[in-house]
Coordinates of C-alpha atoms in Angstrom, one line a residue:
M248 CA -2.9 3.5 69.7
S249 CA -2.7 7.0 68.0
L250 CA -1.5 7.5 64.5
K251 CA 1.6 9.3 65.8
Q252 CA 2.5 6.3 68.0
Q253 CA 1.9 3.9 65.0
A254 CA 4.2 6.0 62.8
S255 CA 6.9 6.1 65.5
Q256 CA 6.8 2.3 65.9
G257 CA 6.9 1.8 62.1
A258 CA 9.9 4.1 61.8
E259 CA 11.6 2.1 64.6
V260 CA 10.9 -1.2 62.9
N261 CA 12.2 0.1 59.5
E262 CA 15.4 1.4 61.2
K263 CA 15.9 -2.1 62.8
L264 CA 15.5 -3.7 59.4
A265 CA 17.8 -1.2 57.6
A266 CA 21.0 -3.2 58.4
L267 CA 19.4 -6.4 57.4
M268 CA 18.1 -5.0 54.1
T269 CA 21.5 -3.4 53.3
N270 CA 23.4 -6.6 53.9
S271 CA 20.8 -8.7 52.0
N272 CA 21.1 -6.4 49.0
A273 CA 24.9 -6.7 49.0
V274 CA 24.7 -10.5 49.1
R275 CA 22.1 -10.5 46.4
A276 CA 24.3 -8.3 44.2
I277 CA 27.2 -10.7 44.6
A278 CA 25.0 -13.7 43.7
S279 CA 23.7 -11.8 40.6
A280 CA 27.3 -11.4 39.4
V281 CA 27.8 -15.1 39.1
E282 CA 24.4 -16.7 38.6
G283 CA 24.4 -16.1 34.9
T284 CA 27.4 -18.5 34.5
L285 CA 25.6 -21.5 36.0
G286 CA 24.8 -24.6 34.0
P287 CA 25.8 -25.8 30.4
K288 CA 24.2 -22.7 28.9
G289 CA 25.8 -20.3 31.4
L290 CA 27.5 -17.3 29.8
D291 CA 30.9 -15.7 30.4
T292 CA 31.7 -12.6 32.4
M293 CA 34.3 -10.0 31.3
L294 CA 36.3 -8.4 34.1
V295 CA 38.3 -5.2 33.3
D296 CA 40.8 -3.5 35.5
K297 CA 41.7 0.2 35.6
F298 CA 44.6 -0.4 33.2
G299 CA 42.4 -2.1 30.6
E300 CA 43.5 -5.6 31.3
V301 CA 40.8 -8.1 30.5
V302 CA 39.8 -11.5 31.9
I303 CA 36.9 -13.4 30.3
T304 CA 35.7 -16.3 32.4
N305 CA 32.6 -18.1 33.8
D306 CA 34.6 -19.5 36.8
G307 CA 32.7 -18.3 39.9
V308 CA 35.7 -18.0 42.2
T309 CA 37.7 -16.0 39.6
I310 CA 34.8 -13.5 39.2
L311 CA 34.4 -13.2 42.9
T312 CA 38.0 -12.7 43.7
M313 CA 38.7 -10.2 40.9
M314 CA 35.6 -8.1 41.2
E315 CA 35.7 -4.9 43.3
A316 CA 33.5 -5.4 46.4
N317 CA 33.6 -2.9 49.3
H318 CA 30.5 -3.8 51.3
P319 CA 31.4 -5.9 54.4
A320 CA 28.5 -8.4 53.7
A321 CA 29.7 -8.8 50.1
R322 CA 33.2 -9.6 51.3
M323 CA 31.8 -12.2 53.8
V324 CA 30.3 -14.0 50.8
I325 CA 33.5 -13.8 48.8
N326 CA 35.6 -15.1 51.7
I327 CA 33.3 -18.1 52.3
A328 CA 33.4 -18.8 48.5
K329 CA 37.2 -18.7 48.7
S330 CA 37.1 -21.2 51.6
Q331 CA 34.9 -23.5 49.4
Q332 CA 37.5 -23.2 46.7
E333 CA 40.3 -23.9 49.1
E334 CA 38.6 -27.0 50.6
I335 CA 36.9 -28.6 47.6
G336 CA 38.2 -26.7 44.6
D337 CA 34.8 -26.3 42.9
G338 CA 31.2 -25.3 43.5
T339 CA 31.7 -21.7 44.4
T340 CA 29.1 -20.5 42.0
T341 CA 26.5 -22.9 43.4
A342 CA 27.4 -21.9 47.0
T343 CA 27.1 -18.1 46.2
V344 CA 23.8 -18.5 44.3
M345 CA 22.4 -20.6 47.2
A346 CA 23.7 -18.1 49.8
G347 CA 22.0 -15.2 47.9
A348 CA 18.7 -17.2 47.8
L349 CA 18.8 -18.2 51.4
V350 CA 19.6 -14.7 52.7
S351 CA 16.8 -13.2 50.5
A352 CA 14.3 -15.8 51.7
G353 CA 15.3 -15.3 55.3
V354 CA 15.0 -11.6 55.1
E355 CA 11.6 -11.9 53.5
Q356 CA 10.3 -13.8 56.5
V357 CA 11.8 -11.3 58.9
V358 CA 10.1 -8.4 57.1
K359 CA 6.8 -10.3 57.4
G360 CA 7.3 -10.4 61.2
V361 CA 8.9 -13.7 61.9
P362 CA 11.6 -13.3 64.6
V363 CA 15.2 -13.7 63.4
A364 CA 15.9 -16.3 66.1
R365 CA 13.0 -18.5 64.8
V366 CA 14.1 -18.1 61.1
I367 CA 17.7 -19.1 62.1
E368 CA 16.4 -22.1 64.1
G369 CA 14.4 -23.3 61.1
I370 CA 17.3 -22.7 58.7
R371 CA 19.6 -24.9 60.9
A372 CA 17.0 -27.7 61.0
G373 CA 16.4 -27.5 57.3
V374 CA 20.1 -27.5 56.4
R375 CA 20.9 -30.3 58.8
R376 CA 18.2 -32.5 57.2
A377 CA 19.3 -31.6 53.7
L378 CA 22.9 -32.5 54.4
E379 CA 21.8 -35.9 55.8
V380 CA 19.9 -36.7 52.6
M381 CA 22.7 -35.5 50.4
K382 CA 25.2 -37.8 52.2
E383 CA 22.7 -40.8 51.9
Q384 CA 22.4 -40.3 48.2
A385 CA 26.1 -40.2 47.4
I386 CA 27.2 -43.1 45.2
P387 CA 30.9 -44.1 45.9
L388 CA 33.3 -44.6 43.0
E389 CA 35.4 -47.6 44.1
D390 CA 37.4 -47.9 40.8
L391 CA 39.3 -45.1 39.0
Q392 CA 38.4 -46.9 35.7
H393 CA 34.7 -46.2 36.3
P394 CA 33.2 -44.3 33.3
W395 CA 31.4 -41.9 35.7
L396 CA 34.8 -40.4 36.6
K397 CA 35.2 -39.1 33.1
Q398 CA 31.6 -37.6 33.2
V399 CA 32.4 -35.7 36.4
A400 CA 35.5 -34.2 34.7
L401 CA 33.4 -33.4 31.6
V402 CA 30.7 -31.6 33.6
A403 CA 33.2 -29.6 35.8
G404 CA 35.4 -29.0 32.7
R405 CA 32.5 -27.3 30.9
E406 CA 32.2 -30.0 28.2
H407 CA 35.9 -29.7 27.2
Q408 CA 36.6 -33.3 26.1
D409 CA 40.4 -32.8 25.8
I410 CA 40.6 -31.4 29.4
A411 CA 38.4 -34.1 30.9
D412 CA 40.6 -36.8 29.2
L413 CA 43.8 -35.2 30.6
V414 CA 42.5 -34.9 34.1
V415 CA 41.2 -38.4 34.4
E416 CA 44.4 -39.8 32.9
A417 CA 46.4 -37.9 35.6
A418 CA 44.1 -39.2 38.3
R419 CA 44.7 -42.8 37.2
L420 CA 48.4 -42.3 36.9
I421 CA 48.6 -40.9 40.5
G422 CA 46.4 -43.6 42.0
K423 CA 43.6 -43.7 44.5
E424 CA 45.8 -43.7 47.6
K425 CA 47.4 -40.4 46.7
L426 CA 44.0 -38.8 45.7
L427 CA 42.6 -39.7 49.2
D428 CA 45.6 -37.9 50.9
P429 CA 44.2 -34.8 52.5
N430 CA 47.4 -32.9 51.9
F431 CA 47.4 -33.6 48.1
K432 CA 45.5 -31.6 45.5
L433 CA 45.1 -32.9 42.0
S434 CA 44.5 -29.4 40.8
D435 CA 48.1 -28.5 41.8
T436 CA 49.3 -30.8 39.1
V437 CA 47.7 -28.6 36.4
T438 CA 49.9 -26.1 34.6
S439 CA 49.4 -24.1 31.4
K440 CA 51.5 -22.5 28.8
E441 CA 50.8 -20.5 25.7
G442 CA 51.7 -22.6 22.6
A443 CA 52.1 -25.9 24.5
A444 CA 50.5 -29.2 23.4
N445 CA 48.0 -30.8 25.7
Q446 CA 49.6 -33.8 27.5
V447 CA 49.9 -35.7 30.8
F448 CA 53.1 -37.3 32.0
M449 CA 54.7 -38.8 35.1
G450 CA 56.9 -36.0 36.3
V451 CA 57.0 -32.3 37.3
I452 CA 57.6 -29.0 35.5
I453 CA 59.9 -26.3 36.8
N454 CA 58.7 -23.0 35.2
K455 CA 62.2 -21.6 34.8
E456 CA 65.1 -22.0 32.4
T457 CA 68.6 -23.2 33.2
M458 CA 71.1 -20.5 34.1
N459 CA 72.8 -20.3 30.7
K460 CA 72.9 -21.7 27.2
Q461 CA 76.1 -23.6 27.8
M462 CA 74.5 -26.0 30.2
P463 CA 73.1 -29.3 28.8
R464 CA 69.6 -29.3 27.3
Q465 CA 68.9 -33.0 28.2
L466 CA 70.2 -35.6 30.5
E467 CA 69.2 -39.2 31.3
N468 CA 69.4 -41.2 34.6
V469 CA 70.0 -38.0 36.5
K470 CA 71.1 -37.4 40.1
I471 CA 69.4 -34.3 41.4
L472 CA 70.3 -32.0 44.3
V473 CA 67.6 -29.8 45.8
I474 CA 68.8 -26.7 47.9
D475 CA 66.2 -24.7 49.8
D476 CA 68.6 -21.8 50.1
A477 CA 71.0 -19.6 48.1
L478 CA 74.0 -21.4 46.5
E479 CA 76.4 -18.7 47.6
P480 CA 79.4 -18.5 50.0
E481 CA 78.7 -17.3 53.6
E482 CA 78.9 -13.6 53.7
I483 CA 81.2 -11.5 55.8
E484 CA 80.5 -7.9 57.0
D485 CA 82.2 -5.1 55.1
E486 CA 83.8 -3.8 58.4
A487 CA 85.3 -7.2 59.0
L488 CA 86.8 -7.3 55.5
G489 CA 88.9 -4.3 56.3
T490 CA 90.9 -6.3 58.9
E491 CA 93.6 -8.8 58.2
A492 CA 91.7 -11.5 60.2
G493 CA 88.5 -10.7 58.4
F494 CA 90.0 -10.9 55.0
A495 CA 91.7 -14.2 55.9
R496 CA 88.2 -15.5 57.0
Y497 CA 86.8 -14.3 53.6
L498 CA 89.4 -16.3 51.6
E499 CA 88.8 -19.3 53.8
L500 CA 85.0 -19.2 53.1
Q501 CA 85.7 -18.8 49.4
R502 CA 87.9 -22.0 49.4
E503 CA 85.3 -23.8 51.5
F504 CA 82.6 -22.8 49.0
R505 CA 84.6 -24.0 46.0
A506 CA 85.3 -27.3 47.8
N507 CA 81.5 -27.7 48.4
I508 CA 80.7 -27.1 44.7
Q509 CA 83.4 -29.6 43.8
K510 CA 81.6 -32.2 46.0
I511 CA 78.4 -31.7 43.9
I512 CA 80.5 -32.4 40.8
D513 CA 82.3 -35.4 42.3
L514 CA 78.9 -36.9 43.2
G515 CA 77.9 -36.9 39.6
V516 CA 74.9 -34.6 40.1
G517 CA 73.3 -33.7 36.8
L518 CA 70.7 -31.1 38.0
V519 CA 70.7 -28.6 40.9
L520 CA 67.5 -26.9 41.9
V521 CA 68.0 -23.8 44.0
D522 CA 65.4 -21.8 45.9
R523 CA 67.3 -18.5 45.7
G524 CA 70.3 -17.1 43.7
V525 CA 73.5 -18.9 42.6
D526 CA 77.0 -17.4 42.9
D527 CA 79.0 -16.7 39.7
T528 CA 81.8 -19.1 40.8
A529 CA 79.3 -21.9 41.3
E530 CA 77.6 -21.2 38.0
E531 CA 81.0 -21.3 36.2
M532 CA 82.2 -24.5 37.9
L533 CA 78.9 -26.4 37.4
T534 CA 78.6 -25.2 33.7
D535 CA 82.2 -26.5 33.0
A536 CA 81.2 -29.9 34.6
G537 CA 78.1 -30.2 32.4
V538 CA 75.6 -29.7 35.3
M539 CA 72.2 -28.2 34.7
V540 CA 71.4 -25.5 37.3
V541 CA 68.0 -23.8 37.8
Q542 CA 67.9 -20.9 40.3
R543 CA 65.0 -19.0 42.0
V544 CA 62.6 -22.0 41.8
L545 CA 59.2 -21.4 43.3
N546 CA 59.0 -23.2 46.7
K547 CA 55.9 -25.1 45.7
E548 CA 57.6 -26.5 42.6
L549 CA 60.8 -27.2 44.6
R550 CA 58.8 -29.3 47.1
R551 CA 56.9 -31.2 44.4
A552 CA 60.1 -32.0 42.5
A553 CA 61.8 -33.2 45.7
E554 CA 58.8 -35.5 46.5
H555 CA 58.8 -36.9 43.0
I556 CA 62.5 -37.6 42.8
G557 CA 62.8 -38.8 46.3
A558 CA 65.3 -36.1 47.3
R559 CA 65.9 -34.7 50.8
V560 CA 65.9 -30.9 50.6
I561 CA 69.0 -29.4 52.2
K562 CA 70.3 -25.9 53.2
R563 CA 73.7 -24.7 51.8
T564 CA 75.3 -25.7 55.1
G565 CA 74.3 -29.3 54.3
L566 CA 77.1 -29.2 51.6
K567 CA 79.7 -29.4 54.4
K568 CA 78.7 -33.0 55.0
E569 CA 80.9 -35.9 53.9
L570 CA 80.3 -37.2 50.3
A571 CA 78.7 -40.4 51.5
E572 CA 76.3 -38.5 53.8
L573 CA 75.5 -35.9 51.1
E574 CA 74.7 -38.6 48.6
K575 CA 71.8 -39.7 50.7
S576 CA 70.1 -36.4 50.1
L577 CA 70.1 -36.8 46.3
G578 CA 67.0 -37.6 44.2
H579 CA 66.9 -39.5 40.9
A580 CA 65.0 -39.1 37.7
G581 CA 64.9 -41.1 34.5
K582 CA 65.2 -38.0 32.3
V583 CA 65.6 -34.2 32.6
L584 CA 65.1 -31.9 29.6
E585 CA 64.8 -28.2 29.0
D586 CA 62.1 -26.8 26.6
E587 CA 63.5 -23.5 25.5
R588 CA 60.4 -22.5 23.6
L589 CA 58.2 -22.9 26.7
E590 CA 61.0 -21.8 29.1
Q591 CA 60.6 -24.8 31.3
V592 CA 62.6 -27.7 32.7
W593 CA 60.8 -31.1 32.8
I594 CA 61.8 -33.8 35.3
L595 CA 60.4 -37.2 34.2
D596 CA 60.1 -40.6 35.8
G597 CA 61.3 -39.7 39.3
R598 CA 62.1 -42.5 41.8
G599 CA 60.1 -41.0 44.6
K600 CA 56.3 -40.7 44.9
P601 CA 54.3 -40.9 41.7
M602 CA 53.5 -37.4 40.4
A603 CA 51.6 -36.6 37.2
T604 CA 51.6 -33.2 35.5
V605 CA 48.7 -32.0 33.4
L606 CA 50.0 -29.5 30.8
V607 CA 47.2 -27.5 29.1
G608 CA 48.0 -25.4 26.1
A609 CA 46.1 -22.8 24.0
A610 CA 46.8 -20.2 21.3
T611 CA 46.7 -17.0 23.4
E612 CA 47.5 -15.8 26.9
E613 CA 43.8 -15.0 27.7
V614 CA 42.5 -18.3 26.5
V615 CA 45.3 -20.4 28.2
G616 CA 44.5 -18.8 31.5
E617 CA 40.8 -19.7 31.3
R618 CA 41.7 -23.3 30.1
E619 CA 43.9 -23.7 33.2
R620 CA 41.1 -22.6 35.4
I621 CA 38.7 -25.1 33.7
A622 CA 41.3 -27.9 34.1
R623 CA 41.8 -27.1 37.8
D624 CA 38.0 -27.2 38.4
A625 CA 37.8 -30.5 36.6
A626 CA 40.8 -31.9 38.6
S627 CA 39.2 -30.7 41.9
S628 CA 35.9 -32.3 41.0
V629 CA 37.5 -35.6 40.0
Q630 CA 39.4 -35.8 43.4
A631 CA 36.2 -34.8 45.3
A632 CA 34.2 -37.6 43.5
V633 CA 36.9 -40.2 44.5
K634 CA 36.7 -38.9 48.1
G635 CA 33.0 -38.6 48.6
G636 CA 31.1 -40.2 45.7
V637 CA 28.8 -38.7 43.1
V638 CA 25.3 -37.5 42.8
P639 CA 23.0 -36.5 39.9
G640 CA 23.8 -33.0 38.6
G641 CA 21.7 -30.3 36.9
G642 CA 20.0 -29.3 40.2
A643 CA 18.2 -32.7 40.4
L644 CA 19.6 -33.6 43.8
E645 CA 18.9 -30.3 45.4
L646 CA 15.3 -30.4 44.1
A647 CA 14.8 -33.9 45.4
V648 CA 16.3 -32.9 48.8
S649 CA 13.9 -29.9 48.9
R650 CA 11.0 -32.3 49.1
E651 CA 12.6 -34.1 52.1
V652 CA 13.2 -30.7 53.8
E653 CA 9.5 -29.8 53.3
K654 CA 8.6 -32.9 55.4
V655 CA 10.7 -31.4 58.3
R656 CA 8.4 -28.4 58.2
E657 CA 5.5 -30.6 59.1
N658 CA 7.2 -31.8 62.3
I659 CA 8.3 -28.4 63.5
R660 CA 6.1 -26.3 65.8
G661 CA 5.9 -22.6 65.8
M662 CA 7.5 -20.0 63.5
A663 CA 10.7 -21.9 63.0
A664 CA 8.8 -23.7 60.2
Y665 CA 9.2 -20.5 58.1
G666 CA 13.0 -20.9 58.3
V667 CA 12.7 -24.5 57.1
S668 CA 10.7 -23.2 54.1
C669 CA 13.6 -20.8 53.3
V670 CA 15.9 -23.8 52.9
A671 CA 13.5 -25.7 50.7
E672 CA 13.1 -22.6 48.5
T673 CA 16.9 -22.2 48.3
L674 CA 17.4 -25.8 47.2
R675 CA 15.2 -25.2 44.2
R676 CA 17.3 -22.2 43.2
P677 CA 20.2 -24.0 41.4
M678 CA 17.8 -25.8 38.9
A679 CA 15.8 -22.6 38.5
Q680 CA 18.9 -20.7 37.5
I681 CA 20.2 -23.4 35.2
V682 CA 16.8 -23.6 33.5
A683 CA 16.5 -19.8 33.2
N684 CA 20.1 -19.5 31.7
A685 CA 19.0 -22.1 29.1
G686 CA 16.1 -19.9 28.1
F687 CA 13.1 -21.8 29.7
N688 CA 10.5 -20.8 32.3
P689 CA 11.9 -22.0 35.6
L690 CA 8.5 -22.0 37.5
E691 CA 7.0 -24.3 34.8
K692 CA 10.0 -26.6 34.6
I693 CA 10.5 -27.0 38.3
G694 CA 6.9 -27.9 38.7
D695 CA 7.2 -30.5 36.0
V696 CA 10.4 -32.0 37.5
L697 CA 9.0 -32.1 41.0
A698 CA 5.9 -34.0 39.8
A699 CA 8.0 -36.4 37.7
Q700 CA 10.5 -37.1 40.6
A701 CA 7.5 -37.9 42.9
E702 CA 5.7 -40.0 40.3
Q703 CA 8.7 -42.1 39.2
N704 CA 10.4 -42.1 42.6
K705 CA 13.7 -40.9 40.9
I706 CA 15.8 -38.2 42.4
S707 CA 18.0 -38.0 39.3
L708 CA 15.4 -36.3 37.0
A709 CA 16.1 -32.8 35.7
V710 CA 15.7 -30.6 32.6
D711 CA 17.6 -31.1 29.3
C712 CA 19.0 -27.6 28.7
D713 CA 18.9 -28.2 24.9
T714 CA 15.3 -29.5 24.5
G715 CA 13.6 -28.6 27.8
E716 CA 12.5 -32.2 28.2
I717 CA 12.7 -34.0 31.6
I718 CA 15.6 -36.6 31.5
D719 CA 17.5 -38.8 33.9
M720 CA 20.9 -37.2 34.8
F721 CA 22.5 -40.6 35.3
D722 CA 21.5 -41.7 31.8
V723 CA 23.1 -38.7 30.2
G724 CA 26.1 -38.7 32.5
V725 CA 25.5 -35.3 34.2
L726 CA 27.1 -36.0 37.6
D727 CA 28.6 -33.9 40.3
P728 CA 30.8 -34.8 43.3
A729 CA 28.7 -35.1 46.5
L730 CA 31.2 -33.1 48.5
V731 CA 30.7 -30.1 46.2
K732 CA 27.0 -30.0 46.9
I733 CA 27.4 -30.7 50.6
H734 CA 30.0 -27.9 51.2
A735 CA 28.0 -25.5 49.0
L736 CA 24.9 -25.9 51.1
K737 CA 27.0 -25.7 54.3
A738 CA 28.6 -22.5 53.1
A739 CA 25.2 -21.0 52.1
G740 CA 23.8 -21.8 55.6
E741 CA 26.8 -20.2 57.4
I742 CA 26.5 -17.0 55.3
A743 CA 22.7 -16.7 55.8
E744 CA 23.0 -17.2 59.6
A745 CA 25.8 -14.7 59.9
I746 CA 24.0 -12.1 57.8
L747 CA 20.6 -12.6 59.6
R748 CA 22.3 -12.2 63.0
I749 CA 23.6 -8.7 62.2
D750 CA 21.2 -6.1 63.7
T751 CA 23.2 -3.0 63.5
I752 CA 26.1 -1.6 61.4
I753 CA 28.5 0.8 63.2
K754 CA 31.4 2.5 61.6
M755 CA 34.6 2.1 63.7
K756 CA 36.6 5.2 64.4
D757 CA 39.9 5.7 62.5
H758 CA 42.8 4.2 64.5
K759 CA 45.2 6.9 63.2
Q760 CA 45.4 9.8 65.7
P761 CA 44.9 13.3 64.2
P762 CA 48.0 15.5 64.5
G763 CA 48.3 16.9 68.0
E764 CA 45.6 14.8 69.6
G765 CA 46.6 13.1 72.8
L766 CA 49.7 15.4 73.2
D767 CA 50.1 17.5 76.4
Q768 CA 49.3 21.0 75.1
G769 CA 50.5 22.8 78.2
V770 CA 49.1 26.0 79.6

């Protein structure tokens, strides 16, 4: 082969790898943005927008969703991290770091000449075996009183003792049955307010004030009506109002509306929650009757309140029903009170489904936002631990699993073995990053831990980030939910496979037609 032919072939290979390298660099850049936050010694990231607004956090999903990312591959990583957050509520940093490591390792093998199809085949085999081992190692938490539940909250809550206590108390108040409900998220019970005191209570918070200061501030043994609509009379078109029949219809609707409001009063309702606006007439009548009214309530809060008080949500047309029928729609609560300082209405001791609220407070708006994110992570981890059990944290499990994945390599023929090695290398990445963030040499420490795990036959050995010593994660209470680890590796595998499959990047044409294009120009 001549030099010219060799150069031509080399240029062709480089061109083919260009898309892969571009995508790999984008994924690596995203992973680099969050990897410094991993572990107990992880640092914070400051995000600044064009108006100078600042967010300081070490929450992976917050960093990923707020950062500016234009590259398609980078957006793929962010979207999969979001799905991890949506499904499990925690582990987005681990998923992103592992995705970056797996893509880099895969690309490295492709550059060396391993066909992409063989790399993907090996990655699939490695990930499959790793997930099997992770599931086998999960230890179920049968009892909500188990001390490990608090440790899970503490690790996910970044060592905030007060937040861990709040979240675990809420989980125990709600009960295991509710925590196992796929439609329920413990993290949704977390709310925060500047200047509030930390507390957990059986009830829900409506983040709105009552309509005016003449309404009661506190009521006990309260009947509550929930309206997923506006509390206003039916409207009539302006043109119709100009006719005699139309005006008569308007007066009839007004009378009917006042009669419906009177029904609310006659039923002894103490609180009305309304999805949209409330008419002045209704506000006046209900204020005079000593009824609390909260308008424009967020739909999520409206539904949670209805569930907690055992109310049936109605539309405004539902007010036309007879009193006896309408009363069946009411919910009940032991106490309702308004906190004017926090601009909230609290509904306590509802007679419907048990519903706890975790209220997290802090001194400033910036800090309270971060504390809420931490509490939501802790709540998600606690629920995931109840659903899928716990495993040792600190990267110990992943490191132990990497040894099992290496065994798969021995049984795979051909070049797919290189893909399996990519998975084993990726599984060592979380501990390597945690150790590096703590200021130790990751190569040295990982070698020490691998040797210790094999020698003592313990998968729970990892590095103490304070001393650098090898310790048992179970002994020190460093525990993670198994589901967080399982979904993080799944997500990393999906990202890596998707990125490695992309051979060419083509810019699509603009769908907007230039002026005059496509028009018949004539002769």
